[in-house]
Coordinates of C-alpha atoms in Angstrom, one line a residue:
X1 CA -6.6 -21.2 16.7
X2 CA -7.9 -19.8 13.5
X3 CA -7.2 -16.2 12.4
X4 CA -9.5 -14.3 10.1
X5 CA -9.0 -10.7 8.7
X6 CA -12.0 -8.5 8.3
X7 CA -11.4 -6.0 5.5
X8 CA -13.5 -3.6 3.4
X9 CA -14.1 0.1 2.7
X10 CA -14.9 2.8 5.3
X11 CA -18.4 2.8 6.7
X12 CA -18.9 -0.9 5.7
X13 CA -19.4 -1.9 9.4
X14 CA -16.2 -4.0 9.9
X15 CA -15.7 -3.1 13.5
X16 CA -19.3 -3.8 14.4
X17 CA -19.1 -7.1 12.5
X18 CA -16.0 -8.1 14.5
X19 CA -17.7 -7.2 17.8
X20 CA -20.8 -9.1 16.8
X21 CA -19.0 -12.3 15.9
X22 CA -16.7 -12.2 19.0
X23 CA -19.7 -11.9 21.4
X24 CA -21.9 -14.6 19.9
X25 CA -21.6 -16.7 23.0
X26 CA -21.9 -13.8 25.4
X27 CA -18.3 -13.9 26.8
X28 CA -16.2 -10.7 26.8
X29 CA -13.5 -11.0 24.1
X30 CA -9.9 -10.0 24.6
X31 CA -9.1 -7.0 22.4
X32 CA -6.0 -5.0 21.7
X33 CA -5.7 -1.9 19.5
X34 CA -2.4 -1.1 17.7
X35 CA -1.4 2.1 16.1
X36 CA -4.5 3.8 17.4
X37 CA -7.1 2.0 15.2
X38 CA -6.2 -1.5 14.0
X39 CA -7.7 -4.1 16.4
X40 CA -7.0 -7.7 17.2
X41 CA -9.8 -9.5 19.0
X42 CA -9.4 -13.0 20.5
X43 CA -12.5 -15.0 21.5
X44 CA -13.9 -18.5 21.8
X45 CA -16.7 -20.1 19.7
X46 CA -18.0 -23.6 20.3
X47 CA -14.9 -24.5 22.2
X48 CA -12.4 -23.3 19.6
X49 CA -10.1 -20.3 19.8
X50 CA -10.4 -17.5 17.2
X51 CA -8.8 -14.2 16.4
X52 CA -10.1 -11.4 14.2
X53 CA -7.9 -8.8 12.7
X54 CA -9.7 -5.6 11.8
X55 CA -8.0 -2.6 10.1
X56 CA -9.9 0.6 9.3
X57 CA -11.0 1.1 5.7
X58 CA -9.6 3.7 3.3
X59 CA -6.5 3.9 1.1
X60 CA -4.5 5.2 4.1
X61 CA -4.7 1.8 5.7
X62 CA -4.2 -0.5 2.7
X63 CA -0.5 -1.1 3.4
X64 CA -1.3 -2.6 6.8
X65 CA -3.4 -5.3 5.1
X66 CA -0.5 -7.2 3.5
X67 CA 1.0 -8.5 6.8
X68 CA -2.5 -9.1 8.2
X69 CA -3.6 -11.3 5.3
X70 CA -0.3 -13.2 5.4
X71 CA -1.0 -14.1 9.0
X72 CA -4.7 -15.1 8.3
X73 CA -6.3 -18.4 7.4
X74 CA -9.1 -16.6 5.6
X75 CA -10.6 -13.2 5.0
X76 CA -14.1 -11.7 5.3
X77 CA -14.7 -8.9 2.9
X78 CA -17.4 -6.7 4.5
X79 CA -19.2 -4.8 1.8
X80 CA -22.1 -2.3 2.0
X81 CA -25.5 -3.4 0.6
X82 CA -25.3 -1.0 -2.3
X83 CA -24.4 -1.9 -5.9
X84 CA -22.8 1.6 -6.3
X85 CA -20.4 0.9 -3.5
X86 CA -18.9 -2.1 -5.3
X87 CA -16.2 0.1 -6.8
X88 CA -15.1 1.1 -3.2
X89 CA -14.5 -2.6 -2.6
X90 CA -12.4 -3.0 -5.7
X91 CA -9.0 -2.4 -4.0
X92 CA -9.8 -5.1 -1.4
X93 CA -11.0 -7.6 -3.9
X94 CA -7.9 -7.0 -5.9
X95 CA -5.7 -7.6 -2.8
X96 CA -7.4 -10.8 -1.6
X97 CA -7.4 -12.2 -5.1
X98 CA -3.7 -11.6 -5.5
X99 CA -3.1 -13.2 -2.1
X100 CA -5.0 -16.3 -3.2
X101 CA -6.7 -16.3 0.3
X102 CA -9.9 -18.1 1.0
X103 CA -12.5 -15.3 1.1
X104 CA -16.1 -14.8 2.3
X105 CA -18.0 -11.8 1.2
X106 CA -20.4 -10.5 3.8
X107 CA -23.1 -8.1 2.5
X108 CA -23.6 -6.0 5.6
X109 CA -26.5 -3.6 6.5
X110 CA -28.9 -5.7 4.5
X111 CA -31.7 -4.2 6.5
X112 CA -31.4 -0.9 4.7
X113 CA -30.5 -2.3 1.2
X114 CA -32.2 -0.6 -1.7
X115 CA -30.6 -2.9 -4.3
X116 CA -31.2 -6.6 -5.0
X117 CA -28.5 -8.9 -3.7
X118 CA -28.0 -10.2 -7.2
X119 CA -27.3 -6.7 -8.4
X120 CA -24.7 -6.1 -5.6
X121 CA -23.0 -9.4 -6.4
X122 CA -23.0 -8.5 -10.1
X123 CA -21.4 -5.2 -9.4
X124 CA -18.7 -6.8 -7.3
X125 CA -18.1 -9.4 -9.9
X126 CA -16.9 -6.6 -12.2
X127 CA -13.6 -6.6 -10.2
X128 CA -13.2 -10.3 -9.4
X129 CA -11.8 -12.9 -11.7
X130 CA -13.2 -15.7 -9.6
X131 CA -16.9 -16.3 -9.5
X132 CA -18.9 -14.8 -6.6
X133 CA -21.9 -16.9 -5.6
X134 CA -24.8 -16.2 -3.3
X135 CA -25.1 -18.6 -0.4
X136 CA -28.2 -16.8 1.0
X137 CA -31.0 -14.7 -0.4
X138 CA -33.0 -12.2 1.7
X139 CA -36.7 -12.6 2.7
X140 CA -38.5 -9.3 2.3
X141 CA -41.9 -8.3 3.8
X142 CA -43.5 -4.9 3.1
X143 CA -40.2 -3.8 1.5
X144 CA -38.1 -4.7 4.6
X145 CA -35.7 -7.6 5.0
X146 CA -37.0 -9.9 7.7
X147 CA -34.8 -12.9 7.2
X148 CA -32.7 -15.0 4.8
X149 CA -32.8 -18.4 3.1
X150 CA -29.8 -20.7 3.2
X151 CA -29.4 -21.9 -0.4
X152 CA -27.6 -25.1 0.6
X153 CA -29.9 -26.3 3.4
X154 CA -32.9 -24.6 1.9
X155 CA -34.0 -23.5 5.4
X156 CA -35.5 -20.1 6.0
X157 CA -34.5 -18.0 9.0
X158 CA -36.3 -15.0 10.5
X159 CA -34.2 -12.2 11.9
X160 CA -34.6 -10.9 15.5
X161 CA -32.7 -7.9 16.8
X162 CA -29.7 -8.9 18.9
X163 CA -31.0 -12.4 19.2
X164 CA -30.6 -15.7 17.3
X165 CA -32.7 -16.1 14.2
X166 CA -35.5 -18.6 14.3
X167 CA -36.6 -21.1 11.7
X168 CA -39.6 -20.1 9.6
X169 CA -41.6 -21.5 6.7
X170 CA -40.2 -20.5 3.3
X171 CA -42.6 -17.9 2.0
X172 CA -44.4 -19.0 -1.1
X173 CA -43.6 -15.7 -3.0
X174 CA -39.9 -16.4 -3.0
X175 CA -39.9 -20.1 -3.7
X176 CA -39.2 -19.6 -7.4
X177 CA -36.4 -17.1 -6.6
X178 CA -34.9 -19.5 -4.1
X179 CA -35.0 -22.4 -6.6
X180 CA -33.4 -20.2 -9.2
X181 CA -30.7 -19.0 -6.9
X182 CA -29.9 -22.5 -5.6
X183 CA -29.7 -23.9 -9.1
X184 CA -27.2 -21.1 -10.0
X185 CA -25.2 -21.9 -6.8
X186 CA -25.1 -25.7 -7.6
X187 CA -24.0 -25.0 -11.2
X188 CA -21.1 -22.9 -10.0
X189 CA -20.0 -25.6 -7.5
X190 CA -20.4 -28.3 -10.1
X191 CA -17.7 -26.7 -12.2
X192 CA -15.2 -27.9 -9.6
X193 CA -16.7 -31.3 -8.7
X194 CA -17.4 -34.1 -11.2
X195 CA -19.7 -36.0 -8.9
X196 CA -22.0 -33.0 -8.3
X197 CA -21.9 -32.2 -12.1
X198 CA -23.0 -35.7 -12.9
X199 CA -25.9 -35.5 -10.4
X200 CA -27.1 -32.3 -11.9
X201 CA -26.9 -33.6 -15.5
X202 CA -28.9 -36.7 -14.4
X203 CA -31.4 -34.5 -12.5
X204 CA -30.5 -36.1 -9.2
X205 CA -31.0 -34.0 -6.1
X206 CA -27.7 -33.7 -4.3
X207 CA -27.5 -34.3 -0.5
X208 CA -27.1 -31.2 1.7
X209 CA -24.0 -32.6 3.3
X210 CA -22.5 -33.2 -0.1
X211 CA -23.1 -29.7 -1.2
X212 CA -21.5 -28.3 2.1
X213 CA -18.5 -30.5 1.4
X214 CA -18.1 -29.2 -2.1
X215 CA -18.5 -25.6 -1.0
X216 CA -15.8 -26.1 1.7
X217 CA -13.4 -27.5 -0.9
X218 CA -14.1 -24.7 -3.3
X219 CA -13.6 -22.0 -0.7
X220 CA -10.3 -23.5 0.6
X221 CA -9.0 -23.7 -3.0
X222 CA -10.1 -20.2 -3.6
X223 CA -12.1 -21.2 -6.6
X224 CA -15.2 -19.3 -5.7
X225 CA -16.1 -16.5 -3.3
X226 CA -19.3 -17.3 -1.3
X227 CA -21.5 -14.3 -0.4
X228 CA -23.5 -14.2 2.8
X229 CA -25.7 -11.4 4.1
X230 CA -26.9 -9.9 7.3
X231 CA -26.8 -6.8 9.6
X232 CA -24.0 -6.7 12.1
X233 CA -25.5 -3.8 14.0
X234 CA -28.7 -5.8 14.6
X235 CA -26.9 -9.1 15.1
X236 CA -28.5 -10.7 12.0
X237 CA -26.7 -13.3 10.0
X238 CA -23.9 -13.6 12.5
X239 CA -24.4 -17.2 13.5
X240 CA -24.6 -18.3 9.9
X241 CA -21.4 -16.5 9.0
X242 CA -19.5 -17.8 12.1
X243 CA -20.6 -21.4 11.5
X244 CA -19.4 -21.1 7.9
X245 CA -16.1 -19.9 9.1
X246 CA -15.9 -22.6 11.7
X247 CA -16.6 -25.4 9.2
X248 CA -14.9 -24.1 6.1
X249 CA -11.9 -22.1 6.9
X250 CA -8.6 -24.1 6.5
X251 CA -6.2 -24.6 9.4
X252 CA -2.8 -23.2 10.1
X253 CA -1.0 -26.0 8.2
X254 CA -2.5 -24.7 4.9
X255 CA -1.5 -21.2 5.8
X256 CA 2.1 -22.2 6.5
X257 CA 2.2 -24.0 3.1
X258 CA 0.9 -20.9 1.4
X259 CA 3.2 -18.4 3.2
X260 CA 6.3 -20.5 3.8
X261 CA 7.5 -19.0 7.1
X262 CA 7.8 -20.0 10.7
X263 CA 5.9 -17.0 11.9
X264 CA 4.3 -13.8 10.6
X265 CA 4.3 -10.3 12.1
X266 CA 0.7 -9.2 11.5
X267 CA 0.6 -5.8 13.2
X268 CA 3.1 -3.7 15.1
X269 CA 3.2 -0.6 17.3
X270 CA 5.6 1.4 19.4
X271 CA 4.6 2.0 23.1
X272 CA 6.1 4.7 25.2
X273 CA 8.6 3.5 27.8
X274 CA 8.1 -0.1 26.4
X275 CA 9.4 -0.1 22.9
X276 CA 8.2 -2.0 19.9
X277 CA 5.3 -4.4 20.1
X278 CA 4.7 -6.9 17.3
X279 CA 1.6 -9.2 17.0
X280 CA 3.2 -12.5 15.9
X281 CA 1.3 -15.5 14.6
X282 CA 3.2 -18.8 14.9
X283 CA 2.7 -20.9 11.8
X284 CA 4.6 -23.8 13.4
X285 CA 5.9 -24.8 16.8
X286 CA 9.1 -23.1 18.0
X287 CA 8.1 -19.5 18.7
X288 CA 8.8 -18.9 22.4
X289 CA 10.6 -16.5 24.7
X290 CA 14.3 -17.0 24.2
X291 CA 13.9 -18.9 21.0
X292 CA 15.6 -17.7 17.8
X293 CA 13.3 -15.9 15.4
X294 CA 14.5 -13.8 12.5
X295 CA 18.1 -14.3 13.6
X296 CA 17.8 -13.3 17.2
X297 CA 16.1 -14.3 20.5
X298 CA 12.5 -13.5 21.2
X299 CA 11.8 -11.4 24.3
X300 CA 8.7 -12.0 26.4
X301 CA 5.3 -12.8 24.8
X302 CA 2.0 -11.6 26.2
X303 CA -1.6 -12.2 25.3
X304 CA -3.6 -9.6 23.2
X305 CA -4.8 -8.1 26.5
X306 CA -1.2 -6.7 26.7
X307 CA -0.7 -8.1 30.2
X308 CA -1.0 -11.9 30.5
X309 CA 2.3 -13.6 30.0
X310 CA 2.4 -16.5 27.5
X311 CA 5.0 -19.2 27.1
X312 CA 5.7 -20.9 23.8
X313 CA 3.1 -20.3 21.0
X314 CA 1.7 -23.4 19.5
X315 CA 1.2 -23.5 15.7
X316 CA -1.6 -21.1 14.8
X317 CA -1.5 -19.1 18.1
X318 CA -0.9 -15.4 18.3
X319 CA 0.9 -13.2 20.9
X320 CA 2.4 -9.8 21.4
X321 CA 6.2 -9.8 21.5
X322 CA 7.8 -7.3 23.9
X323 CA 11.4 -6.2 23.9
X324 CA 12.0 -7.9 20.6
X325 CA 13.1 -4.9 18.6
X326 CA 14.6 -6.8 15.7
X327 CA 11.2 -7.9 14.4
X328 CA 9.8 -5.6 11.7
X329 CA 6.9 -5.3 9.3
X330 CA 9.2 -4.4 6.5
X331 CA 9.9 -8.1 6.3
X332 CA 7.1 -9.7 8.3
X333 CA 7.6 -13.3 7.2
X334 CA 10.0 -14.7 9.8
X335 CA 12.1 -17.8 9.7
X336 CA 14.4 -18.8 12.5
X337 CA 17.4 -17.4 10.9
X338 CA 16.0 -14.4 9.0
X339 CA 13.1 -13.4 6.8
X340 CA 11.4 -15.0 3.9
X341 CA 10.9 -12.8 0.8
X342 CA 7.7 -10.8 0.6
X343 CA 5.3 -11.9 -2.2
X344 CA 4.6 -9.1 -4.7
X345 CA 1.0 -8.7 -3.5
X346 CA 2.3 -7.5 -0.1
X347 CA 3.9 -4.4 -1.6
X348 CA 2.4 -1.1 -0.4
X349 CA 1.2 1.5 -2.8
X350 CA 3.6 4.3 -3.5
X351 CA 3.6 6.9 -0.7
X352 CA 2.8 9.8 -2.9
X353 CA 1.7 12.3 -0.2
X354 CA 5.3 13.7 0.4
X355 CA 6.2 16.6 2.6
X356 CA 9.3 18.0 4.2
X357 CA 9.5 17.4 8.0
X358 CA 10.8 20.2 10.2
X359 CA 11.0 19.6 14.0
X360 CA 9.6 22.6 15.9
X361 CA 12.7 22.5 18.1
X362 CA 16.0 22.4 16.3
X363 CA 17.5 20.3 19.1
X364 CA 15.1 17.5 18.1
X365 CA 16.7 16.9 14.7
X366 CA 18.9 14.1 16.0
X367 CA 16.0 12.5 17.9
X368 CA 13.8 12.8 14.8
X369 CA 16.4 11.1 12.7
X370 CA 16.5 8.2 15.1
X371 CA 12.7 8.0 15.6
X372 CA 11.6 7.9 11.9
X373 CA 13.3 4.5 11.0
X374 CA 11.5 3.0 14.0
X375 CA 8.2 4.1 12.6
X376 CA 9.1 2.6 9.2
X377 CA 9.6 -0.7 10.9
X378 CA 6.0 -0.8 12.1
X379 CA 4.3 0.9 9.2
X380 CA 4.8 -0.5 5.7
X381 CA 3.1 2.5 4.2
X382 CA 5.8 5.1 5.1
X383 CA 8.8 6.1 3.1
X384 CA 11.8 8.4 3.9
X385 CA 13.8 10.5 1.5
X386 CA 15.9 13.7 1.3
X387 CA 15.0 16.9 -0.5
X388 CA 17.9 17.5 -2.9
X389 CA 17.5 21.3 -2.7
X390 CA 17.5 21.7 1.1
X391 CA 18.9 18.4 2.4
X392 CA 15.9 18.1 4.7
X393 CA 14.0 14.9 5.5
X394 CA 11.0 14.0 3.2
X395 CA 8.3 11.8 4.6
X396 CA 6.1 9.9 2.2
X397 CA 2.6 8.8 3.5
X398 CA -0.5 7.3 2.0
X399 CA -2.5 10.5 2.6
X400 CA -3.4 13.3 5.0
X401 CA -4.9 11.0 7.6
X402 CA -1.9 8.8 7.5
X403 CA 0.3 11.8 7.9
X404 CA -1.7 13.0 10.9
X405 CA -1.4 9.6 12.6
X406 CA 2.3 9.6 12.1
X407 CA 2.9 13.0 13.5
X408 CA 0.7 12.2 16.5
X409 CA 2.8 9.1 17.0
X410 CA 6.0 11.1 16.9
X411 CA 4.6 13.4 19.6
X412 CA 3.0 10.8 21.8
X413 CA 5.7 8.1 21.8
X414 CA 8.9 10.0 21.1
X415 CA 8.0 13.5 22.4
X416 CA 8.9 15.2 19.1
X417 CA 6.7 17.9 17.7
X418 CA 7.0 18.2 14.0
X419 CA 5.8 20.6 11.3
X420 CA 5.6 20.1 7.6
X421 CA 6.5 22.1 4.5
X422 CA 5.6 21.5 0.9
X423 CA 8.1 19.7 -1.3
X424 CA 9.0 21.7 -4.4
X425 CA 10.0 20.2 -7.8
X426 CA 13.8 20.0 -8.4
X427 CA 14.4 22.5 -11.2
X428 CA 17.5 22.7 -13.3
X429 CA 19.1 25.1 -15.7
X430 CA 20.8 24.6 -19.1
X431 CA 22.3 26.7 -21.8
X432 CA 20.9 27.2 -25.3
X433 CA 24.0 28.7 -27.0
X434 CA 27.8 28.4 -27.2
X435 CA 30.6 30.6 -26.1
X436 CA 34.4 30.7 -25.7
X437 CA 35.7 32.2 -22.5
X438 CA 39.1 32.9 -21.1
X439 CA 39.7 33.4 -17.4
X440 CA 42.9 34.2 -15.7
X441 CA 43.2 33.6 -12.0
X442 CA 46.1 35.6 -10.4
X443 CA 46.6 36.3 -6.7
X444 CA 49.7 37.6 -4.9
X445 CA 49.6 38.0 -1.1
X446 CA 53.0 37.3 0.1
X447 CA 54.9 34.1 -0.3
X448 CA 53.8 31.8 -3.1
X449 CA 51.2 33.3 -5.4
X450 CA 48.4 31.7 -7.4
X451 CA 48.3 31.7 -11.2
X452 CA 46.2 29.8 -13.7
X453 CA 44.9 30.8 -17.2
X454 CA 42.3 28.7 -19.0
X455 CA 40.4 29.0 -22.3
X456 CA 37.2 26.9 -22.4
X457 CA 34.6 26.3 -25.1
X458 CA 31.1 25.8 -23.8
X459 CA 28.3 24.2 -25.8
X460 CA 24.9 22.7 -25.1
X461 CA 24.2 18.9 -25.1
X462 CA 21.1 17.0 -25.8
X463 CA 18.5 16.7 -23.1
X464 CA 19.4 14.2 -20.5
X465 CA 23.1 13.9 -21.5
X466 CA 24.3 15.6 -18.3
X467 CA 27.9 17.0 -18.4
X468 CA 30.8 16.2 -20.6
X469 CA 34.4 17.5 -20.2
X470 CA 37.1 17.2 -22.9
X471 CA 40.5 18.9 -23.6
X472 CA 42.4 19.8 -26.7
X473 CA 45.3 21.5 -25.1
X474 CA 48.5 21.6 -27.2
X475 CA 52.1 22.2 -26.4
X476 CA 51.7 21.7 -22.7
X477 CA 50.1 25.1 -22.2
X478 CA 48.2 23.5 -19.3
X479 CA 50.2 20.7 -17.7
X480 CA 48.5 17.3 -17.8
X481 CA 48.4 17.1 -14.0
X482 CA 46.3 20.3 -13.8
X483 CA 43.6 19.3 -16.3
X484 CA 41.6 17.3 -13.8
X485 CA 41.5 20.4 -11.5
X486 CA 40.0 22.4 -14.3
X487 CA 37.3 19.7 -14.7
X488 CA 36.7 19.7 -10.9
X489 CA 36.3 23.5 -11.0
X490 CA 33.8 23.3 -13.9
X491 CA 31.8 20.7 -12.0
X492 CA 31.7 23.1 -9.0
X493 CA 30.2 25.7 -11.2
X494 CA 27.4 23.4 -12.2
X495 CA 26.1 23.2 -8.6
X496 CA 24.2 26.5 -9.1
X497 CA 23.7 28.4 -12.3
X498 CA 22.8 32.1 -12.8
X499 CA 19.2 31.4 -11.7
X500 CA 20.3 29.4 -8.7
X501 CA 19.5 25.9 -9.9
X502 CA 21.8 23.0 -10.8
X503 CA 23.1 23.1 -14.4
X504 CA 22.8 20.1 -16.7
X505 CA 23.3 19.1 -20.3
X506 CA 26.4 21.1 -21.4
X507 CA 29.9 20.3 -22.6
X508 CA 33.1 22.0 -21.7
X509 CA 36.3 21.7 -23.7
X510 CA 39.5 23.1 -22.4
X511 CA 41.4 24.3 -25.5
X512 CA 44.2 26.5 -24.2
X513 CA 45.7 28.2 -21.2
X514 CA 48.9 29.2 -19.4
X515 CA 50.7 28.2 -16.3
X516 CA 53.5 29.5 -14.1
X517 CA 56.4 27.3 -13.0
X518 CA 56.1 28.5 -9.4
X519 CA 52.7 29.9 -8.7
X520 CA 50.4 27.4 -10.5
X521 CA 48.6 24.8 -8.4
X522 CA 45.7 22.5 -8.4
X523 CA 43.7 25.1 -6.4
X524 CA 44.5 27.9 -8.9
X525 CA 43.4 25.8 -11.9
X526 CA 40.2 24.6 -10.1
X527 CA 39.3 28.2 -9.4
X528 CA 40.0 29.3 -13.0
X529 CA 37.8 26.5 -14.4
X530 CA 35.0 27.3 -12.1
X531 CA 35.0 31.1 -12.8
X532 CA 35.4 30.6 -16.5
X533 CA 32.3 28.4 -16.7
X534 CA 30.3 30.8 -14.5
X535 CA 31.1 33.7 -16.7
X536 CA 30.4 31.7 -19.9
X537 CA 27.0 30.7 -18.6
X538 CA 26.2 34.3 -17.6
X539 CA 27.1 35.5 -21.0
X540 CA 25.1 32.8 -22.9
X541 CA 22.2 32.9 -20.6
X542 CA 20.3 29.9 -19.2
X543 CA 16.8 28.5 -19.3
X544 CA 15.0 26.8 -16.4
X545 CA 14.1 23.1 -16.9
X546 CA 11.4 21.4 -15.0
X547 CA 11.3 17.6 -14.3
X548 CA 8.6 15.7 -16.1
X549 CA 7.4 12.3 -14.7
X550 CA 5.9 9.4 -16.4
X551 CA 2.8 8.5 -14.4
X552 CA 1.1 5.1 -14.4
X553 CA -2.3 5.3 -12.7
X554 CA -4.0 2.1 -11.6
X555 CA -7.7 2.9 -11.6
X556 CA -11.0 1.1 -11.7
X557 CA -12.3 1.1 -15.2
X558 CA -15.4 2.9 -14.0
X559 CA -13.3 6.1 -13.5
X560 CA -10.7 5.8 -16.3
X561 CA -12.7 7.9 -18.7
X562 CA -12.7 10.8 -16.3
X563 CA -9.0 11.0 -15.9
X564 CA -8.2 12.7 -19.3
X565 CA -9.6 16.1 -18.4
X566 CA -8.1 15.8 -14.9
X567 CA -4.6 15.2 -16.3
X568 CA -4.9 17.8 -19.0
X569 CA -6.1 20.4 -16.4
X570 CA -2.8 19.8 -14.5
X571 CA -0.7 20.5 -17.7
X572 CA -0.2 16.8 -18.3
X573 CA -0.1 14.8 -21.5
X574 CA -2.3 11.8 -21.8
X575 CA -0.4 8.8 -23.4
X576 CA -3.4 6.4 -23.3
X577 CA -4.9 3.7 -21.2
X578 CA -5.5 -0.1 -21.4
X579 CA -7.0 -2.9 -19.4
X580 CA -4.7 -4.0 -16.6
X581 CA -3.9 -7.7 -17.4
X582 CA -3.2 -8.4 -13.7
X583 CA -6.5 -7.1 -12.3
X584 CA -10.0 -7.5 -13.6
X585 CA -12.0 -4.3 -13.8
X586 CA -8.9 -2.1 -13.6
X587 CA -7.2 0.1 -16.2
X588 CA -3.6 1.3 -16.4
X589 CA -3.7 5.0 -17.4
X590 CA -0.4 6.5 -18.6
X591 CA 0.5 10.2 -18.8
X592 CA 3.4 12.6 -18.7
X593 CA 3.1 15.1 -15.8
X594 CA 5.2 18.0 -14.6
X595 CA 6.7 16.9 -11.3
X596 CA 5.3 20.1 -9.7
X597 CA 1.8 18.8 -10.4
X598 CA 2.2 15.4 -8.7
X599 CA 1.0 16.7 -5.3
X600 CA -2.1 18.2 -6.9
X601 CA -2.6 15.0 -8.9
X602 CA -2.6 13.0 -5.7
X603 CA -5.3 15.2 -4.2
X604 CA -7.5 15.4 -7.3
X605 CA -7.2 11.7 -8.0
X606 CA -8.5 10.8 -4.5
X607 CA -11.6 12.9 -5.1
X608 CA -12.2 11.8 -8.7
X609 CA -11.9 8.0 -7.9
X610 CA -13.2 8.0 -4.3
X611 CA -9.8 7.0 -3.0
X612 CA -9.6 3.8 -5.1
X613 CA -6.8 4.8 -7.6
X614 CA -3.1 4.9 -7.0
X615 CA -0.1 5.9 -9.2
X616 CA 3.6 5.4 -9.6
X617 CA 5.6 8.3 -10.9
X618 CA 9.1 8.0 -12.3
X619 CA 11.3 10.8 -13.7
X620 CA 11.1 10.7 -17.5
X621 CA 12.9 13.8 -18.7
X622 CA 13.4 17.5 -18.2
X623 CA 11.8 20.1 -20.4
X624 CA 12.0 23.9 -20.6
X625 CA 9.7 25.7 -18.2
X626 CA 7.4 28.2 -19.7

């Protein structure tokens, strides 16, 4: 069995393409949908087994693609037939390039194309370090695409709606264009084959089979990305694409060598009353019910129809594991004993859409705490945290749609209805002056009393230095064993300052005090230290500090110039931008942003870059809030 992922931006026609390929021979394919939208389709073509993995487009779904691509032998990047849409394909090109996965580009909806295919390829090339070469060019008549020419076989095919294309004579008006495009294709291929290069230099005409052989080698080594075209909704170009996949996609042995695992968890879901379901692809023999995988035994394995029981999976085959809860997509590269490390390209983008979760029923708090980790195991795009101010759970998602799917999942599969609340920035306080304060704690209520007298000196520290406690007590005015209690009390006072926020960046020096041989205690000196510092801070006065984050935005160069006014409008400071050395056509834009603006940055960035950019924010410093 060969497995191919179909990826691309929203509205590119990926699902239609998958359905068209799976039904080429008329049989009804077996299909299973996980997590509501991601589909796996299993079918036969020319006596061979195939599986297509199809995730919806959009930034919300990008984290799912890492495990999918790891389980695939090749990928089809489905792109709209518009040059302007190339930037929407940039995140997908970046991912498949980083994965070093054999990739076909399929220019879909060619029947409504307004741009030349060469213009579309040139626009895509902006974001692709490897060359993209046309393997077909369209045949137009009266402004409409009626067919395509295969540049290797030099045969022309006429399109028919929902029927196989038929051979036609190459129209005279495109012969020059065909010859030019074929020459360009051969020149690109010759860069990777000395025999073909020699033939071109000597003006020899290479044999068609030889060119197919070279193109297969080039694809499998991921040296070039071939571009084919058609219209999935009309069934045009499907046979040519499927035959290219059949002849050129490498087998599971190459995938195992690339991934280095026994099996891969490609997709996962939770099913009410059934538990976790993981779509597993075996990269070698040995994956079977009862066999050890990822350190524990595999439960039952069923076909993608969700019903038919399967036995052992042969190398390359896929199946849905049931009652195998130890498998997870957080580490989807399974060995018999554990997991193989994830490559860097599989890492999900930062989950910057962060909100506080609040169960509608307080009695569901415990159930929610148990359900959320289970969702993290099947969804690499989620993160969990805790709000330092309230102690409540913070859920990080890839965007509003991702959040909605997650909340619907909690309701449908776990019976937990959850609301959300905005996450506020963690403000702090600090002092700007110095003071000396004496505080005497005295209490007599029958029996042993309480007595402690302390004199402290309070002064500000530099930003980011935190808290420092020292003592210069002389003559045993405060016994040594009580000094740690004074420090503990001071630290208690830092929990909330006069304005209700944690206090940072100040120094306390214990300079003098008094004690009583009977009534002094650790508790008394802790109380005295706390109250002394509280009164000192109230006397000096505090200012509120806001956290400032350093933000690194990864953005297609097309949109980088428009980020400066966006960042400035959110009270950010632009630090500059430069070309991303790891991704062609991308820039790294750096800025300092108030943490309170990060949520708005996430929303504005999505609109300004059509959902293509992402960012990582790290705490840089605190500054006074004006």
